[in-house]
Amino acid sequence: MFAKLAQPFPLGATLCDRGCNFSIHAPDHKEIKLVLFDNENKKKIIDLDNQHLDIHYTFVEGITAGQIYGYQIKDKDEIRLVLDPYAQALSKTPFYTEPFTAQRSWDFAKSVVVDQRFDWEGTTLPQVPLEETVLFETHVKGFTKRHPAIDQTKQGTYLGLCQPAMIEYFKQQGITSLQLLPVTSCMSEPHLLKMDKVNYWGYNSLCFMAPEPRYAQQDPVTEMKTMVKELHRHGIEVIMDIVFNHTAEGGEGGPKFHFKCLDKHYYLLDREKNYKNHTGCGNTFDLTYQPSLNIVLDTLRHWVTNYKIDGFRFDLAATLGRNGDRFDMHSAFFKAIAQDPILQKVKLIAEPWDIGPDGYQLGYFPRGWNECNDKFRDTVKSYWLCQENNVKEFATRLMGSRDLFSAGKWPDKLPVNFVSYHDGFTLQDLVSYNHKHNHANGENNRDGHGDNRSNNQGVEGETENYAVLSRRERQKRNLMTTLLFSFGIPHVLAVDALSHTQGGNNNAYCQDNEISWADWTPSKDKAEFSQWLATMLERRKNIMSPFIRAFSGHNRGHHRIQWNRSNGHTMNAEDWQRLEAFALYLGLFKDGKEMMFLVNSSSIPTRYRLPAGSKWQVVCDTSEATLGSRQVQTTYMQGAQSLTILYRD
């Protein structure tokens, strides 16, 4: 009776006024069946009586939103329930006790039919220009879990992130774009389950299209949309950190949730048998395989269309451009996005590497993609914290890493510069610890990166030594000023604005507790730094963004750039090898706005001679804890190991 309503596309569960179409790609299981569950968990098994291109589908009359379902397959003489890879919601937070057997699959989280209709109340997309964008990397749960002004029932949730107190904070801080750590449904790895821990960061995708249930009070779909709506209402973008390079099914012997059972070719395989592990997570999703490419593109369109997401940050994105063991910037994935009328409009940010062969691809992603610039991170930390006199490298990163990202292709190829990220030391820990302290992770401190390029300023960890604390605050200001006033898109770790410490843990991926949760406890130093950062973000928008805009594209060669010694003379070849105090002068066009960077990495104060003309406004001096509004004209005394930005229009 309903044969005409049954369709192979779109895949997943699609509602209409007469019922629901169920469609699943399953070439390895010809006898797959649909299972519907009622409120008492009683099941009804339905044949998928239509097939097309290895897709099994049927239409079921009378189905409404909230219907719980799954798919039954026969797995080595056992009957297993698998999730719909296209599931748009899950019935509960996924959890299981090892081992994940066919019998236990029936007690696992199940797929849920969703009605995506939602009242957006006329809110519009912020559409922040790239040169004005500041990414604020935020964990939905962790950033509000301990916020004292948020109702306890909403702390750590989607709704918590859009409460008036948070909106006010984001606007005061000058944040344009929240980059959320993964909010797609996640399953913790088996080794974490054995230790009674969870994957706090969420980089272990279960169902790409389903929002993570952990962050919802009741309905993840509606609550996440409400969060996006309220942030958009106040001009704040939402960027999703999304993981397509691997899935939660792991490698050989890993759990079977869906892909492994339905079609082994979803994954990159070695001789059609073993899972290739270019991600360090057990498997590698193969985007040269059409069904794999389809679900990734369908997922991206799903988040943009149904949730109004403004962009994506792609974890280990080199995997997405792989053709076997090689990376190809002309791969089908990149071309498919470039021609997609929905996806070509959103921000696209790549983590441009994975751990496989040919895996490091910084600077080699197509136009329209911005890339996380780890060379900026390493250079800037080495310069300020390790006293490496890498002047040439530092200058290159300050000017936008044009050895990798041509200014002729800015702003769409501006690098995403960062000093700290979710993985690694927080800003506070960069200046407080020389060594990682990851014992709480249960791996005997063997996990986490060993190359931190940090400096504890004389004492490991907490101290009340005023001199040490003063040096730490100055170095924080050095790092953040360099980040905000370099050419590029600044990426700020949200908890850094609060001077949050993880106690030296540089790999807190499994710490769903006070180690990771943002510490809102007030203190004079924290408040001072937070206010300093907010003012600097405002000054960046007003001063640095126009310079980035002017230096982008065709006009890039019409401006003035000079590299000088502190005495005002032009730097020579020898200076680039050893100079500790130098200045960068930038002037727009022939007689436009001007800016100067006075950089002194030496241990002694240095006097700088300034270009003649009208008075300069002191934008910031990192040797000072507060930001004033004074002016200078002919010379400037720069403190040791500090940086000053000057400006005049």
Short mmCIF file of N, CA and C in Angstrom, two decimals, residues 162-266:
data_model
loop_
_atom_site.label_atom_id
_atom_site.label_comp_id
_atom_site.label_asym_id
_atom_site.label_seq_id
_atom_site.Cartn_x
_atom_site.Cartn_y
_atom_site.Cartn_z
N CYS A 162 24.22 29.12 26.90
CA CYS A 162 23.53 30.30 26.34
C CYS A 162 22.72 31.04 27.40
N GLN A 163 23.02 30.79 28.67
CA GLN A 163 22.36 31.53 29.74
C GLN A 163 22.82 33.00 29.73
N PRO A 164 21.99 33.91 30.26
CA PRO A 164 22.35 35.34 30.24
C PRO A 164 23.75 35.63 30.78
N ALA A 165 24.15 34.93 31.83
CA ALA A 165 25.48 35.17 32.40
C ALA A 165 26.59 34.83 31.41
N MET A 166 26.38 33.77 30.62
CA MET A 166 27.39 33.38 29.65
C MET A 166 27.37 34.32 28.45
N ILE A 167 26.19 34.68 27.98
CA ILE A 167 26.09 35.62 26.86
C ILE A 167 26.79 36.93 27.22
N GLU A 168 26.52 37.42 28.43
CA GLU A 168 27.15 38.66 28.88
C GLU A 168 28.66 38.51 28.91
N TYR A 169 29.14 37.35 29.40
CA TYR A 169 30.59 37.12 29.46
C TYR A 169 31.20 37.11 28.06
N PHE A 170 30.59 36.38 27.13
CA PHE A 170 31.14 36.30 25.78
C PHE A 170 31.19 37.69 25.13
N LYS A 171 30.16 38.48 25.33
CA LYS A 171 30.12 39.81 24.71
C LYS A 171 31.13 40.74 25.38
N GLN A 172 31.26 40.67 26.69
CA GLN A 172 32.27 41.48 27.38
C GLN A 172 33.68 41.10 26.93
N GLN A 173 33.88 39.81 26.71
CA GLN A 173 35.21 39.33 26.35
C GLN A 173 35.53 39.61 24.88
N GLY A 174 34.52 39.90 24.07
CA GLY A 174 34.77 40.21 22.66
C GLY A 174 34.89 38.98 21.80
N ILE A 175 34.20 37.90 22.16
CA ILE A 175 34.28 36.65 21.43
C ILE A 175 33.35 36.69 20.21
N THR A 176 33.87 36.34 19.06
CA THR A 176 33.04 36.31 17.85
C THR A 176 32.53 34.92 17.51
N SER A 177 33.31 33.88 17.87
CA SER A 177 32.99 32.53 17.39
C SER A 177 33.37 31.50 18.43
N LEU A 178 32.39 30.73 18.90
CA LEU A 178 32.68 29.61 19.79
C LEU A 178 33.01 28.39 18.94
N GLN A 179 34.17 27.81 19.18
CA GLN A 179 34.53 26.55 18.52
C GLN A 179 34.35 25.45 19.55
N LEU A 180 33.25 24.69 19.40
CA LEU A 180 32.89 23.69 20.39
C LEU A 180 33.65 22.40 20.18
N LEU A 181 34.27 21.88 21.25
CA LEU A 181 34.79 20.54 21.17
C LEU A 181 33.64 19.61 20.79
N PRO A 182 33.94 18.42 20.24
CA PRO A 182 32.88 17.60 19.62
C PRO A 182 31.60 17.50 20.43
N VAL A 183 30.48 17.77 19.76
CA VAL A 183 29.16 17.63 20.37
C VAL A 183 28.35 16.57 19.64
N THR A 184 28.99 15.85 18.73
CA THR A 184 28.33 14.68 18.15
C THR A 184 28.45 13.52 19.12
N SER A 185 27.54 12.57 19.03
CA SER A 185 27.52 11.47 20.00
C SER A 185 28.84 10.73 20.00
N CYS A 186 29.27 10.35 21.18
CA CYS A 186 30.61 9.79 21.39
C CYS A 186 30.51 8.54 22.26
N MET A 187 31.42 7.60 22.03
CA MET A 187 31.52 6.42 22.89
C MET A 187 32.95 6.33 23.43
N SER A 188 33.08 6.22 24.73
CA SER A 188 34.41 6.13 25.32
C SER A 188 35.11 4.83 24.91
N GLU A 189 36.43 4.92 24.77
CA GLU A 189 37.21 3.76 24.35
C GLU A 189 37.20 2.67 25.42
N PRO A 190 37.39 1.41 25.00
CA PRO A 190 37.35 0.29 25.94
C PRO A 190 38.32 0.44 27.11
N HIS A 191 39.53 0.97 26.86
CA HIS A 191 40.49 1.07 27.97
C HIS A 191 40.03 2.09 29.01
N LEU A 192 39.24 3.09 28.59
CA LEU A 192 38.70 4.05 29.54
C LEU A 192 37.56 3.44 30.35
N LEU A 193 36.73 2.65 29.68
CA LEU A 193 35.65 1.98 30.39
C LEU A 193 36.18 1.08 31.50
N LYS A 194 37.30 0.41 31.21
CA LYS A 194 37.89 -0.49 32.21
C LYS A 194 38.40 0.29 33.42
N MET A 195 38.79 1.56 33.20
CA MET A 195 39.29 2.39 34.30
C MET A 195 38.19 3.26 34.91
N ASP A 196 36.93 3.03 34.47
CA ASP A 196 35.80 3.82 34.93
C ASP A 196 36.00 5.30 34.62
N LYS A 197 36.51 5.57 33.41
CA LYS A 197 36.69 6.93 32.94
C LYS A 197 35.88 7.13 31.65
N VAL A 198 35.81 8.39 31.19
CA VAL A 198 35.08 8.69 29.96
C VAL A 198 35.98 9.50 29.03
N ASN A 199 35.62 9.49 27.75
CA ASN A 199 36.30 10.35 26.80
C ASN A 199 35.67 11.74 26.94
N TYR A 200 36.27 12.57 27.76
CA TYR A 200 35.71 13.89 28.07
C TYR A 200 35.70 14.80 26.86
N TRP A 201 36.76 14.76 26.06
CA TRP A 201 36.84 15.65 24.90
C TRP A 201 35.82 15.29 23.83
N GLY A 202 35.54 13.99 23.66
CA GLY A 202 34.53 13.58 22.69
C GLY A 202 35.05 13.21 21.30
N TYR A 203 36.36 12.99 21.18
CA TYR A 203 36.93 12.68 19.86
C TYR A 203 36.86 11.18 19.55
N ASN A 204 35.67 10.61 19.66
CA ASN A 204 35.49 9.19 19.35
C ASN A 204 34.05 9.00 18.88
N SER A 205 33.78 9.43 17.65
CA SER A 205 32.42 9.55 17.13
C SER A 205 31.67 8.23 17.09
N LEU A 206 30.41 8.29 17.49
CA LEU A 206 29.53 7.14 17.40
C LEU A 206 28.56 7.31 16.23
N CYS A 207 27.65 8.25 16.34
CA CYS A 207 26.75 8.59 15.22
C CYS A 207 26.97 10.05 14.87
N PHE A 208 27.42 10.30 13.66
CA PHE A 208 27.84 11.64 13.25
C PHE A 208 26.75 12.69 13.36
N MET A 209 25.47 12.29 13.17
CA MET A 209 24.38 13.26 13.09
C MET A 209 23.64 13.46 14.40
N ALA A 210 23.97 12.69 15.43
CA ALA A 210 23.24 12.76 16.69
C ALA A 210 24.00 13.62 17.70
N PRO A 211 23.37 14.66 18.28
CA PRO A 211 24.04 15.45 19.32
C PRO A 211 24.29 14.62 20.57
N GLU A 212 25.39 14.91 21.24
CA GLU A 212 25.79 14.16 22.43
C GLU A 212 24.75 14.30 23.54
N PRO A 213 24.16 13.16 24.02
CA PRO A 213 23.12 13.24 25.06
C PRO A 213 23.62 13.74 26.40
N ARG A 214 24.92 13.61 26.69
CA ARG A 214 25.45 13.98 28.00
C ARG A 214 25.21 15.45 28.33
N TYR A 215 25.08 16.28 27.31
CA TYR A 215 25.01 17.72 27.52
C TYR A 215 23.57 18.25 27.52
N ALA A 216 22.61 17.35 27.56
CA ALA A 216 21.20 17.77 27.52
C ALA A 216 20.52 17.46 28.84
N GLN A 217 19.53 18.29 29.19
CA GLN A 217 18.68 17.98 30.33
C GLN A 217 17.67 16.91 29.95
N GLN A 218 17.05 17.08 28.77
CA GLN A 218 16.04 16.13 28.32
C GLN A 218 16.19 15.79 26.83
N ASP A 219 16.16 16.82 25.99
CA ASP A 219 16.13 16.62 24.55
C ASP A 219 17.35 17.28 23.90
N PRO A 220 18.37 16.50 23.54
CA PRO A 220 19.60 17.08 22.96
C PRO A 220 19.34 17.88 21.70
N VAL A 221 18.42 17.43 20.86
CA VAL A 221 18.16 18.10 19.57
C VAL A 221 17.64 19.51 19.80
N THR A 222 16.56 19.63 20.55
CA THR A 222 15.95 20.95 20.79
C THR A 222 16.87 21.85 21.60
N GLU A 223 17.55 21.29 22.59
CA GLU A 223 18.38 22.11 23.47
C GLU A 223 19.62 22.62 22.75
N MET A 224 20.21 21.80 21.87
CA MET A 224 21.36 22.28 21.12
C MET A 224 20.94 23.38 20.14
N LYS A 225 19.79 23.22 19.49
CA LYS A 225 19.29 24.25 18.59
C LYS A 225 19.01 25.54 19.35
N THR A 226 18.46 25.43 20.55
CA THR A 226 18.19 26.60 21.37
C THR A 226 19.49 27.33 21.70
N MET A 227 20.53 26.57 22.02
CA MET A 227 21.84 27.16 22.30
C MET A 227 22.34 27.96 21.09
N VAL A 228 22.29 27.35 19.91
CA VAL A 228 22.75 28.03 18.69
C VAL A 228 21.92 29.28 18.43
N LYS A 229 20.61 29.15 18.59
CA LYS A 229 19.71 30.29 18.34
C LYS A 229 20.05 31.48 19.23
N GLU A 230 20.25 31.22 20.52
CA GLU A 230 20.53 32.31 21.45
C GLU A 230 21.90 32.92 21.21
N LEU A 231 22.87 32.12 20.87
CA LEU A 231 24.20 32.66 20.55
C LEU A 231 24.13 33.50 19.28
N HIS A 232 23.42 33.02 18.28
CA HIS A 232 23.25 33.79 17.05
C HIS A 232 22.51 35.11 17.32
N ARG A 233 21.56 35.06 18.21
CA ARG A 233 20.79 36.27 18.52
C ARG A 233 21.72 37.39 19.00
N HIS A 234 22.84 37.00 19.60
CA HIS A 234 23.79 37.98 20.12
C HIS A 234 25.05 38.07 19.26
N GLY A 235 24.97 37.59 18.01
CA GLY A 235 26.06 37.78 17.06
C GLY A 235 27.24 36.87 17.23
N ILE A 236 27.05 35.76 17.92
CA ILE A 236 28.16 34.83 18.17
C ILE A 236 28.00 33.58 17.31
N GLU A 237 29.03 33.26 16.54
CA GLU A 237 29.01 32.09 15.67
C GLU A 237 29.24 30.81 16.47
N VAL A 238 28.79 29.69 15.90
CA VAL A 238 29.03 28.37 16.49
C VAL A 238 29.76 27.51 15.45
N ILE A 239 31.00 27.15 15.78
CA ILE A 239 31.82 26.28 14.94
C ILE A 239 31.90 24.92 15.63
N MET A 240 31.63 23.86 14.89
CA MET A 240 31.69 22.51 15.45
C MET A 240 33.02 21.85 15.15
N ASP A 241 33.68 21.35 16.16
CA ASP A 241 34.83 20.47 15.98
C ASP A 241 34.27 19.09 15.69
N ILE A 242 34.57 18.54 14.53
CA ILE A 242 33.91 17.31 14.11
C ILE A 242 34.94 16.27 13.70
N VAL A 243 34.62 15.00 13.98
CA VAL A 243 35.58 13.91 13.80
C VAL A 243 35.06 12.92 12.76
N PHE A 244 35.68 12.93 11.59
CA PHE A 244 35.35 11.97 10.53
C PHE A 244 36.52 11.04 10.21
N ASN A 245 37.66 11.27 10.82
CA ASN A 245 38.85 10.50 10.43
C ASN A 245 38.81 9.06 10.94
N HIS A 246 38.06 8.83 12.03
CA HIS A 246 37.89 7.47 12.55
C HIS A 246 36.55 7.43 13.28
N THR A 247 36.15 6.25 13.74
CA THR A 247 34.92 6.14 14.53
C THR A 247 35.19 5.33 15.79
N ALA A 248 34.19 5.26 16.63
CA ALA A 248 34.32 4.61 17.94
C ALA A 248 34.43 3.09 17.86
N GLU A 249 34.36 2.53 16.66
CA GLU A 249 34.44 1.07 16.54
C GLU A 249 35.87 0.55 16.65
N GLY A 250 36.86 1.42 16.62
CA GLY A 250 38.24 0.99 16.81
C GLY A 250 38.74 0.06 15.73
N GLY A 251 39.82 -0.66 16.05
CA GLY A 251 40.43 -1.56 15.08
C GLY A 251 39.99 -3.00 15.27
N GLU A 252 40.90 -3.93 14.98
CA GLU A 252 40.59 -5.35 15.13
C GLU A 252 40.21 -5.64 16.57
N GLY A 253 39.09 -6.31 16.77
CA GLY A 253 38.63 -6.64 18.11
C GLY A 253 37.85 -5.55 18.79
N GLY A 254 37.72 -4.39 18.12
CA GLY A 254 36.96 -3.28 18.69
C GLY A 254 35.47 -3.57 18.63
N PRO A 255 34.66 -2.77 19.34
CA PRO A 255 33.21 -3.00 19.39
C PRO A 255 32.56 -2.79 18.02
N LYS A 256 31.40 -3.42 17.84
CA LYS A 256 30.64 -3.29 16.59
C LYS A 256 29.35 -2.55 16.89
N PHE A 257 29.27 -1.31 16.37
CA PHE A 257 28.08 -0.49 16.59
C PHE A 257 27.22 -0.36 15.33
N HIS A 258 27.86 -0.28 14.16
CA HIS A 258 27.11 -0.10 12.91
C HIS A 258 27.99 -0.34 11.70
N PHE A 259 28.93 0.57 11.38
CA PHE A 259 29.71 0.51 10.15
C PHE A 259 30.37 -0.85 9.91
N LYS A 260 31.03 -1.37 10.93
CA LYS A 260 31.75 -2.65 10.79
C LYS A 260 30.82 -3.77 10.35
N CYS A 261 29.63 -3.74 10.89
CA CYS A 261 28.68 -4.82 10.59
C CYS A 261 28.03 -4.64 9.22
N LEU A 262 27.79 -3.41 8.84
CA LEU A 262 27.00 -3.14 7.63
C LEU A 262 27.83 -3.22 6.36
N ASP A 263 29.08 -2.74 6.42
CA ASP A 263 29.92 -2.71 5.22
C ASP A 263 31.36 -2.41 5.65
N LYS A 264 32.22 -3.40 5.57
CA LYS A 264 33.61 -3.24 6.02
C LYS A 264 34.36 -2.18 5.22
N HIS A 265 33.87 -1.86 4.01
CA HIS A 265 34.58 -0.92 3.15
C HIS A 265 34.36 0.54 3.55
N TYR A 266 33.59 0.80 4.60
CA TYR A 266 33.53 2.15 5.14
C TYR A 266 34.92 2.60 5.60
#
